[in-house]
Short mmCIF file of C-alpha atoms and ligand atoms in Angstrom, two decimals:
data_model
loop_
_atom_site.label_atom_id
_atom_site.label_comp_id
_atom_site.label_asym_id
_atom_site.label_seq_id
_atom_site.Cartn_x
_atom_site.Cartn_y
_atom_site.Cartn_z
CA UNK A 121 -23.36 10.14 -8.98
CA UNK A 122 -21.62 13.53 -9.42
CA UNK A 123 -22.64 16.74 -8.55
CA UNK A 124 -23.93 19.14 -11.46
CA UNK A 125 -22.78 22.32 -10.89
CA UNK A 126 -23.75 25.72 -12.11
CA UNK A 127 -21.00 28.53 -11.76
CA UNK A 128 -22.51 32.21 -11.47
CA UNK A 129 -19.32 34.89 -12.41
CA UNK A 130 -16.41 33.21 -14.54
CA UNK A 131 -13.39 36.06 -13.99
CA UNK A 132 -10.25 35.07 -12.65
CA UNK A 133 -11.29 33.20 -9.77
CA UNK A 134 -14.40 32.12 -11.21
CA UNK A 135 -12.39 30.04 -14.12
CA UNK A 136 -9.70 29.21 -11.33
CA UNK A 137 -12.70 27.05 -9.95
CA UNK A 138 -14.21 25.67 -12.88
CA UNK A 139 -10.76 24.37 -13.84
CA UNK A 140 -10.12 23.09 -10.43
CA UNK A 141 -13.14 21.22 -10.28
CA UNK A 142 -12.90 19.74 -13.90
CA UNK A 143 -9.17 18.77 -13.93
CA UNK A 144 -8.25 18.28 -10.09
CA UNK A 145 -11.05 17.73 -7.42
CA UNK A 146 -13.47 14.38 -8.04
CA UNK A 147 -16.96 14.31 -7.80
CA UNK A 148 -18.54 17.02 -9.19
CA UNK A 149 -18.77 18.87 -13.01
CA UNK A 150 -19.84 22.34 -14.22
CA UNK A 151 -22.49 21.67 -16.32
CA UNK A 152 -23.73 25.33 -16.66
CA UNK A 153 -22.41 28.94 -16.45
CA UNK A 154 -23.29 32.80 -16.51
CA UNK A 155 -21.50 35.68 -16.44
CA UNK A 156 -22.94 39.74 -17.26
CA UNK A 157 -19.77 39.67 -19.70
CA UNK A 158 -21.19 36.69 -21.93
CA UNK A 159 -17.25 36.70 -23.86
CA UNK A 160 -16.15 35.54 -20.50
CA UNK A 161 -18.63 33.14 -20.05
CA UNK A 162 -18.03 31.43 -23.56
CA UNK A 163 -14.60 31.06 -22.50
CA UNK A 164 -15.64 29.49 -18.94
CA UNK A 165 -17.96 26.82 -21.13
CA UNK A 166 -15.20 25.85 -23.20
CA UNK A 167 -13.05 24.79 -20.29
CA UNK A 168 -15.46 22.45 -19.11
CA UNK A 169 -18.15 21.72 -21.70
CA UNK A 170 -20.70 23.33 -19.45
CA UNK A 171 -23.69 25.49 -21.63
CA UNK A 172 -24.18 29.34 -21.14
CA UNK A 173 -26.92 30.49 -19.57
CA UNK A 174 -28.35 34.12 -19.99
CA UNK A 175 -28.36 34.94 -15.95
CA UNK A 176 -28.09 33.76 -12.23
CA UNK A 177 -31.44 32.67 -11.87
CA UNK A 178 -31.66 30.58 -15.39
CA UNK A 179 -28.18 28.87 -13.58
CA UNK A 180 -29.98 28.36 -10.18
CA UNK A 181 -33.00 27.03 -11.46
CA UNK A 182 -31.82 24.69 -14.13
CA UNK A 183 -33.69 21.32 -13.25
CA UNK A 184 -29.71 19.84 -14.03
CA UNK A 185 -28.20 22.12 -11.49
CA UNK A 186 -27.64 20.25 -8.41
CA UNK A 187 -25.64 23.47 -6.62
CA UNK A 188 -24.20 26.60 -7.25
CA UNK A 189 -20.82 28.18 -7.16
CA UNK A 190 -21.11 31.93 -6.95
CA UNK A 191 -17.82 33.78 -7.93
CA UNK A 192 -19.24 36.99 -9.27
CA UNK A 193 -18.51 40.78 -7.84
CA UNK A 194 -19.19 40.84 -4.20
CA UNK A 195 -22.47 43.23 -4.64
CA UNK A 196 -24.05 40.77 -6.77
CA UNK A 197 -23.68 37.69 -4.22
CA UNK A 198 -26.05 38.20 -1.89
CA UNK A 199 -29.12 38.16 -4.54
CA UNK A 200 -27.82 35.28 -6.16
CA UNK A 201 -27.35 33.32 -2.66
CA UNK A 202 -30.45 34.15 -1.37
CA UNK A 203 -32.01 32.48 -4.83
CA UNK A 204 -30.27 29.40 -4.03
CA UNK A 205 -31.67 29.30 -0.78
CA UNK A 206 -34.88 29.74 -1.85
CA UNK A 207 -34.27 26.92 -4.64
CA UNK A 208 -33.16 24.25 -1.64
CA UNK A 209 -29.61 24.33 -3.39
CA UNK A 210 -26.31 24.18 -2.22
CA UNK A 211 -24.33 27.34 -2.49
CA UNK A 212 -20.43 27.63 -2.57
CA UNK A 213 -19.90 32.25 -2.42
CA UNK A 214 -16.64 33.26 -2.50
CA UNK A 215 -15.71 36.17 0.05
CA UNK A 216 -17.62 38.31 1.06
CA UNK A 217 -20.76 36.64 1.86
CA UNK A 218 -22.87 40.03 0.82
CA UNK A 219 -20.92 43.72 1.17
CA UNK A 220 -22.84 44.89 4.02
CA UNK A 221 -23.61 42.81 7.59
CA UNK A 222 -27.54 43.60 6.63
CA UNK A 223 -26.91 42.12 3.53
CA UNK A 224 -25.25 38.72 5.22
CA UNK A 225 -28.07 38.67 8.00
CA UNK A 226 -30.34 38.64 4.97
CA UNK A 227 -28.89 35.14 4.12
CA UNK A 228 -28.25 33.74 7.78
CA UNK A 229 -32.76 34.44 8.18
CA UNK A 230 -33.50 32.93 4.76
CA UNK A 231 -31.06 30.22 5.86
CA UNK A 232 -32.77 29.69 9.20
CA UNK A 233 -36.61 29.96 7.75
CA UNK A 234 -35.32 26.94 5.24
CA UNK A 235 -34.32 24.93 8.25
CA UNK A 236 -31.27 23.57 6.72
CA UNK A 237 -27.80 24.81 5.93
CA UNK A 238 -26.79 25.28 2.62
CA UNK A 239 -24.03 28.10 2.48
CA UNK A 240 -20.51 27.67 2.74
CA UNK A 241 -18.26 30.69 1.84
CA UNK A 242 -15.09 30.97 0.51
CA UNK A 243 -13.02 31.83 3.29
CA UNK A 244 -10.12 29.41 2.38
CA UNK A 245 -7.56 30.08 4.81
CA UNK A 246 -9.21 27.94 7.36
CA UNK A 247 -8.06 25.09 5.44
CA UNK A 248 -4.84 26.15 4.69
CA UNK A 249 -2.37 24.05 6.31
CA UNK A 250 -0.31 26.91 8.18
CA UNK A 251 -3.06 28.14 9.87
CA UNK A 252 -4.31 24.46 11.12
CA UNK A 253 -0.32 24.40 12.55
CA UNK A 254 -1.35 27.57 14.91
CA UNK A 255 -4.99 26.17 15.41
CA UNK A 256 -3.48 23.08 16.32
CA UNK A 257 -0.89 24.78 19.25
CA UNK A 258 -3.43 27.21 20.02
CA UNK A 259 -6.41 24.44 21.24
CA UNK A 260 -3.49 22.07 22.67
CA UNK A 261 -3.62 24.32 25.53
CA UNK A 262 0.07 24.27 25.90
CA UNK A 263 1.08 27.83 25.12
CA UNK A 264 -1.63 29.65 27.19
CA UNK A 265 -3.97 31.90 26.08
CA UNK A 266 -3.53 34.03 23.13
CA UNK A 267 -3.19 37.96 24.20
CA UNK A 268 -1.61 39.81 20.99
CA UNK A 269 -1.67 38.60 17.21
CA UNK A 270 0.39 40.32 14.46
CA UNK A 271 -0.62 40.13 11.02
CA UNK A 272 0.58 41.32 7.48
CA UNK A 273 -1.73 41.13 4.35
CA UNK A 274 0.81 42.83 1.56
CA UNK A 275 -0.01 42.60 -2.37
CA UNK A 276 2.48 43.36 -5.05
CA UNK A 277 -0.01 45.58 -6.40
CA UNK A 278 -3.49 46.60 -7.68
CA UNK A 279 -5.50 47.63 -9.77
CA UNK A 280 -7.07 50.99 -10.07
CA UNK A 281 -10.43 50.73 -9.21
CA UNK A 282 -9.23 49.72 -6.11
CA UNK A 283 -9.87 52.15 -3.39
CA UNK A 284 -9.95 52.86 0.65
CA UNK A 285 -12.43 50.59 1.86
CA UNK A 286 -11.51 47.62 -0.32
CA UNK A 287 -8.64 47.34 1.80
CA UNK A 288 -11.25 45.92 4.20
CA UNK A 289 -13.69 44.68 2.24
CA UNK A 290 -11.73 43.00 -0.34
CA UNK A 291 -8.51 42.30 1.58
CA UNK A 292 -8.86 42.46 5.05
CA UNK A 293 -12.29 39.91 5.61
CA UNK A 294 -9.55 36.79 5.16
CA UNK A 295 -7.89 38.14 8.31
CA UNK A 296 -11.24 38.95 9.74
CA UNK A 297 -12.62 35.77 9.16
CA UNK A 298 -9.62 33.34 10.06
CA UNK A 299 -8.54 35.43 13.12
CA UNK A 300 -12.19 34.59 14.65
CA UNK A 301 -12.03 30.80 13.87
CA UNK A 302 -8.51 30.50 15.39
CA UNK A 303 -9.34 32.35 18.90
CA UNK A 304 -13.25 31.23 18.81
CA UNK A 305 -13.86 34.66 19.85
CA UNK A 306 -15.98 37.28 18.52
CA UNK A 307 -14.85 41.15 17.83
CA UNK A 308 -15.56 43.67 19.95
CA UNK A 309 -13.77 46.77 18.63
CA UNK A 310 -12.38 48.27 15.62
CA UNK A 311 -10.00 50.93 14.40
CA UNK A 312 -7.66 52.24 11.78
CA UNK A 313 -5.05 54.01 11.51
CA UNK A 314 -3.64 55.92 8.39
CA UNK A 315 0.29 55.68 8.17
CA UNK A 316 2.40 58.07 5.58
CA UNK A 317 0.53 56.26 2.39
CA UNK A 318 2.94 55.11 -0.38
CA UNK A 319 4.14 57.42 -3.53
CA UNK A 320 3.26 54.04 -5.41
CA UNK A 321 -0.80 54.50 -4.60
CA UNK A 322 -3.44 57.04 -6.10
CA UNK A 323 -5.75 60.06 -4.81
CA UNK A 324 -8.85 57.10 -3.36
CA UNK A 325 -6.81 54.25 -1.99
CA UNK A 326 -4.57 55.09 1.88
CA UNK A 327 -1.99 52.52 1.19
CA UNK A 328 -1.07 51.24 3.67
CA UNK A 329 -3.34 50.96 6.55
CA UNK A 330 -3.26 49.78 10.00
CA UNK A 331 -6.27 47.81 11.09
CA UNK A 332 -7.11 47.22 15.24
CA UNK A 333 -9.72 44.78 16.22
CA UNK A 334 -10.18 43.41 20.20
CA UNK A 335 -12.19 40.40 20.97
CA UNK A 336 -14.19 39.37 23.48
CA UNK A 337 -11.83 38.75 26.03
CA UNK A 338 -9.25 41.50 25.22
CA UNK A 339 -7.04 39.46 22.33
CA UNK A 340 -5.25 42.93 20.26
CA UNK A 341 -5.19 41.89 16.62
CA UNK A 342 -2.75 44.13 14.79
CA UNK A 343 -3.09 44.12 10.81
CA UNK A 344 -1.29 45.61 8.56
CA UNK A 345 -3.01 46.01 5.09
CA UNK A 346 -0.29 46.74 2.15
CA UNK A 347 -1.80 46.58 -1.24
CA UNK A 348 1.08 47.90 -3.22
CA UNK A 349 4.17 46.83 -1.06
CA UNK A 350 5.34 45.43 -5.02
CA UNK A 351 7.63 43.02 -3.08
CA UNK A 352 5.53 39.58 -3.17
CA UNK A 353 2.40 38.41 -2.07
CA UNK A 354 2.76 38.46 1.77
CA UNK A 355 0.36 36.93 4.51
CA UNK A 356 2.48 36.58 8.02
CA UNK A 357 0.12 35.85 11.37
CA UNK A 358 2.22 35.27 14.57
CA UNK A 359 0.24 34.52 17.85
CA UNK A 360 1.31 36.02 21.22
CA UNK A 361 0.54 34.23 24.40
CA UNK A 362 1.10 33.64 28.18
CA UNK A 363 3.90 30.91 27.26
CA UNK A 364 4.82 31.08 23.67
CA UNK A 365 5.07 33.23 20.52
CA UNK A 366 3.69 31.00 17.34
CA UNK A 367 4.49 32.09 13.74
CA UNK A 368 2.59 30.69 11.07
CA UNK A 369 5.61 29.12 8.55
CA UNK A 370 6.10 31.13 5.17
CA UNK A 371 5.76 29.07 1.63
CA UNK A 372 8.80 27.15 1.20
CA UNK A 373 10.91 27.82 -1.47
CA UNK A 374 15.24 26.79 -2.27
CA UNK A 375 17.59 28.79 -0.87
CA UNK A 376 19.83 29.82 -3.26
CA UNK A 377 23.78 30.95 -2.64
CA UNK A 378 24.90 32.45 -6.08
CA UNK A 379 27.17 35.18 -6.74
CA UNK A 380 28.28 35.96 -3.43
CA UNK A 381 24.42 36.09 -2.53
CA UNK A 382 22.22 33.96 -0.70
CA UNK A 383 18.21 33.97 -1.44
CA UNK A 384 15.18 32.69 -1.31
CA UNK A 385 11.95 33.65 -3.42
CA UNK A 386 8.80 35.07 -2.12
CA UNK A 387 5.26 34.28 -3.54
CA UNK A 388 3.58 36.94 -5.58
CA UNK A 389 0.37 35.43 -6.02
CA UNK A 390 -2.90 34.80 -4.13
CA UNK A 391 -3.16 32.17 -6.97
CA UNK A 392 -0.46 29.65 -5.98
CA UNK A 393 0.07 31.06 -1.83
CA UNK A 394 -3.26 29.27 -1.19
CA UNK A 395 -3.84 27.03 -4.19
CA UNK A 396 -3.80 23.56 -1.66
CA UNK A 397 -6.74 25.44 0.33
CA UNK A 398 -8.35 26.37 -2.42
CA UNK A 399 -8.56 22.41 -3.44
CA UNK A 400 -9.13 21.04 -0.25
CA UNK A 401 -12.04 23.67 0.64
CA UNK A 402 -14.01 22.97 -2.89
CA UNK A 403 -13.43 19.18 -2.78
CA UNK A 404 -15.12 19.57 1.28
CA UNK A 405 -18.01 21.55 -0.20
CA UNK A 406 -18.56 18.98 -3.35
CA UNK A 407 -18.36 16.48 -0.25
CA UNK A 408 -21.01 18.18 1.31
CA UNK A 409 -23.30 19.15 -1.25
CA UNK A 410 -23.46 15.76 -2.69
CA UNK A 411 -25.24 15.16 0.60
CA UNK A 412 -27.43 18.31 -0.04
CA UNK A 413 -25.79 20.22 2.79
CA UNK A 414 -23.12 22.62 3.35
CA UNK A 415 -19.26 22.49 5.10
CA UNK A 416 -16.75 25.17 6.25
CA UNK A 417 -17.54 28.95 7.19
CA UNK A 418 -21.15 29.38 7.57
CA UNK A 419 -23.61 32.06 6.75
CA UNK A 420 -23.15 33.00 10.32
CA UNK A 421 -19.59 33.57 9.75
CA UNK A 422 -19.92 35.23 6.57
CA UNK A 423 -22.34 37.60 8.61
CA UNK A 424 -19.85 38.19 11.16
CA UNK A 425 -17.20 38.93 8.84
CA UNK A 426 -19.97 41.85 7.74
CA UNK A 427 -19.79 42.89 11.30
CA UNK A 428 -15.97 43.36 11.50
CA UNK A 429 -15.68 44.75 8.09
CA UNK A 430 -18.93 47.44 8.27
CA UNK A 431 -17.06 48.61 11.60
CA UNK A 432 -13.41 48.97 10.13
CA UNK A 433 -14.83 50.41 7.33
CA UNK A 434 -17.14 52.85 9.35
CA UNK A 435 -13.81 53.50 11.25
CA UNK A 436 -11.49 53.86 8.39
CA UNK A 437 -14.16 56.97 8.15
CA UNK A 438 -14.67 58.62 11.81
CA UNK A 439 -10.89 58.05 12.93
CA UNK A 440 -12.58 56.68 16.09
CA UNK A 441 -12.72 53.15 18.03
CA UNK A 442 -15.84 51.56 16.59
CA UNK A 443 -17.84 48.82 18.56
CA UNK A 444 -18.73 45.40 16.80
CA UNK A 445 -21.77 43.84 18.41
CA UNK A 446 -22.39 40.33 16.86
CA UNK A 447 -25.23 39.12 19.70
CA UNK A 448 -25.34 35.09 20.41
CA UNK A 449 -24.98 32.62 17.96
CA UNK A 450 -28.42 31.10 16.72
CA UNK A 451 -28.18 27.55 18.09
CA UNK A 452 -28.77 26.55 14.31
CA UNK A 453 -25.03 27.17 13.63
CA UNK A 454 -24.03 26.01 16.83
P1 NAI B 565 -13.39 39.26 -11.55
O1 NAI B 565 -13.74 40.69 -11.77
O2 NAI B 565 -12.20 38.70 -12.26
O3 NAI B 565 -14.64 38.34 -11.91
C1 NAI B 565 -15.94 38.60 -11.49
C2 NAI B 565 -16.87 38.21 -12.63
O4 NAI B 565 -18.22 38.30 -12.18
C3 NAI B 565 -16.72 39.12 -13.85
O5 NAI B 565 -16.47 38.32 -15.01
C4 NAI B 565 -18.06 39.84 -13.94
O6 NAI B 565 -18.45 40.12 -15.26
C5 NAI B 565 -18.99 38.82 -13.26
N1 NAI B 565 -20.22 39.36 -12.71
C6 NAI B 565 -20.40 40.45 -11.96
N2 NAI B 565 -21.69 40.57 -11.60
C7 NAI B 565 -22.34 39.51 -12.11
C8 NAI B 565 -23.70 39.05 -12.04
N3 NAI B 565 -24.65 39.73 -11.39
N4 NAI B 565 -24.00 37.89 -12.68
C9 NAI B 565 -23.06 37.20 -13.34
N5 NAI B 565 -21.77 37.58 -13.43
C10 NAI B 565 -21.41 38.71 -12.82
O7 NAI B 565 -13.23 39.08 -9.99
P2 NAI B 565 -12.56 37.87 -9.19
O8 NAI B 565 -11.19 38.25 -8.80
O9 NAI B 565 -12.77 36.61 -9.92
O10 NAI B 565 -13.44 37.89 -7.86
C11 NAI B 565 -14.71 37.35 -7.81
C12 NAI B 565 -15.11 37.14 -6.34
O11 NAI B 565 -14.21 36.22 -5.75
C13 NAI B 565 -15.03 38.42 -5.50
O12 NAI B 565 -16.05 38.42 -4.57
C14 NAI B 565 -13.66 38.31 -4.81
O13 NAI B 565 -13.62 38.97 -3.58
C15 NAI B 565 -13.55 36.81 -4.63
N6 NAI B 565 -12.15 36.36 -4.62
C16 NAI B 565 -11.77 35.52 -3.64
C17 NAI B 565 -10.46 35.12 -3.53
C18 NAI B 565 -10.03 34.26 -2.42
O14 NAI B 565 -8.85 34.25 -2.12
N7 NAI B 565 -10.92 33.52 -1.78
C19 NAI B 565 -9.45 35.56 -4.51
C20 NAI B 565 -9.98 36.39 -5.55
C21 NAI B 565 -11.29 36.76 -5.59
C1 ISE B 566 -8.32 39.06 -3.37
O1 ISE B 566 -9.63 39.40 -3.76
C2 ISE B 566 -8.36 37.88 -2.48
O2 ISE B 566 -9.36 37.45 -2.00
C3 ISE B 566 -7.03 37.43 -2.08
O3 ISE B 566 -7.08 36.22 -1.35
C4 ISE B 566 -6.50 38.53 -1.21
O4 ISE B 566 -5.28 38.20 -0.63
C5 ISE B 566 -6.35 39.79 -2.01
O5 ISE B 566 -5.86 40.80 -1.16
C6 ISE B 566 -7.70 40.19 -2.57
O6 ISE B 566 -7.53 41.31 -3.41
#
């Protein structure tokens, strides 16, 4: 039987699912989708044959839905999660879980009170396959314990409306997110600091920043957030410890020696740099909700992603080290 899905939010990543899970990924079919912008929701339905419906709960509660993808603006997913919940459906939310940690603990109670999990977010890197390389080392044991990791996030560009805090809550909660799966550690500090920003950015985005987060046991996580670097599209994560120094690989592309000069491309797109996660994450959660349940990052992550990101962003305000205080798992994501 396949899973009937219903997609809430069908902009650019929103239709990058839809056609994913129509043309690539087995198992599953959009059968209906919303969006505020009903244009872009026409357009969604006529790349998979799925109906429009009018909004998020008309999706959620269609007796044909089986589970819900939500890929709309981060304010609006927590509302449209917690519906889902309530429903007994699976739910697929891209990143961020909500935009505040109240917000994500929200979900992780309503969660809880169910008694079942049924949220996966979209934090894909965690099944892309450079970062399962560095997982891999890492939990050999081999290289001995992780004490420094050094990260770039770079865009080409962006738009805008794109401001400040974004850098963390838009950019930086993929860092946040995979950095805590690869040590198993929680955060205990964060900080930022404000290098000469680009000629290349406007009056309400610092571009770029430098974000500082400790964990529990004293791992310093150095990230670099570049939104308008206009180079590529440039995610590098290389992992100090007591015996080694591991570098996640870069995309491959030909070398080419032309004209007395010798190159190689770099990616420019979030689009194609993680477009195998992408697949492999959505086919896991089709997996998964077929069986009613949920894979991947948790509502518990999601909600400590809030954590780091509240405290960077808090941060990115007072100039000062900010504390992150997550508290013990529940043993219901254990
Ligand atoms: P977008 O702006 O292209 O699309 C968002 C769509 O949601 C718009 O069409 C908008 O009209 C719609 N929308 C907003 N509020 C709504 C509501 N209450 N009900 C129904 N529709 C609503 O944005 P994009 O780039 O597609 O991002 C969507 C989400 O996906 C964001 O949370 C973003 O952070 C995340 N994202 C994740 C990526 C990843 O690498 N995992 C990459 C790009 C985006
Ligand atoms: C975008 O929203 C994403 O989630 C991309 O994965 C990220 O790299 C980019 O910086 C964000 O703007």
């Amino acid at each position: 039987m396949e899973l009937k899905v219903g997609v809430i939010g069908t902009g650019a990543i929103g239709k990058e699912h839809i056609t994913r899970l129509t043309n690539k990924l087995s198992g599953a079919k959009v059968v209906a989708v919303t969006d505020v912008n009903e244009g872009s929701a026409k357009e969604a339905a006529a790349l998979c044959g799925a109906r429009v419906e009018k909004s998020d709960k008309d999706v959620i509660n269609a007796s044909d839905v089986d589970a819900v993808i939500v890929t709309s603006w981060g304010p609006a997913h927590a509302a449209s999660v917690l519906a889902a919940i309530e429903a007994g459906k699976p739910v697929f939310c891209e990143k961020p879980l909500a935009t505040t940690a109240a917000d994500c603990k929200k979900i992780v109670d309503a969660e809880i009170a169910r008694g079942k999990k049924l949220v996966q977010v979209g934090y894909m890197r965690r099944y892309d396959k450079g970062y399962l390389q560095l997982k891999e080392i890492l939990d050999s044991g081999k290289v001995g314990a992780p004490l420094m990791i050094h990260c770039t996030h770079r865009n080409p560009s962006v738009d805008a409306s794109y401001i400040t805090s974004m850098a963390v809550s838009d950019t930086a909660v993929h860092e946040i997110d995979v950095l805590h799966w690869l040590t198993g550690e929680q955060y205990k500090s964060a900080q930022v600091l404000f290098p000469k920003s680009t000629s290349l950015t406007h009056s309400k985005l610092k571009d770029p920043q430098i974000m500082i987060l400790t964990t529990e046991s004293g791992i310093v996580i150095n990230l670099e957030v570049f939104v308008n670097c206009q180079f590529g599209y440039d995610i590098q994560c290389e992992v100090v410890c007591e015996k080694a120094s591991i570098k996640m690989p870069d995309p491959l592309f030909p070398s080419i020696k032309m004209d007395a000069e010798y190159s190689t491309a770099i990616e420019t797109s979030w689009k194609r740099r993680f477009i195998d996660a992408y697949d492999v994450e959505l086919q896991d959660w089709i997996n998964a909700a077929k069986a009613g349940g949920a894979a991947g990052p948790t509502a518990w992550d999601g909600y400590l992603v809030g954590l780091g990101s509240d405290a960077l962003v808090k941060a990115q305000e007072t100039g000062k080290v900010e504390p992150v205080n997550a508290g013990p798992c529940p043993s219901f994501y254990r």
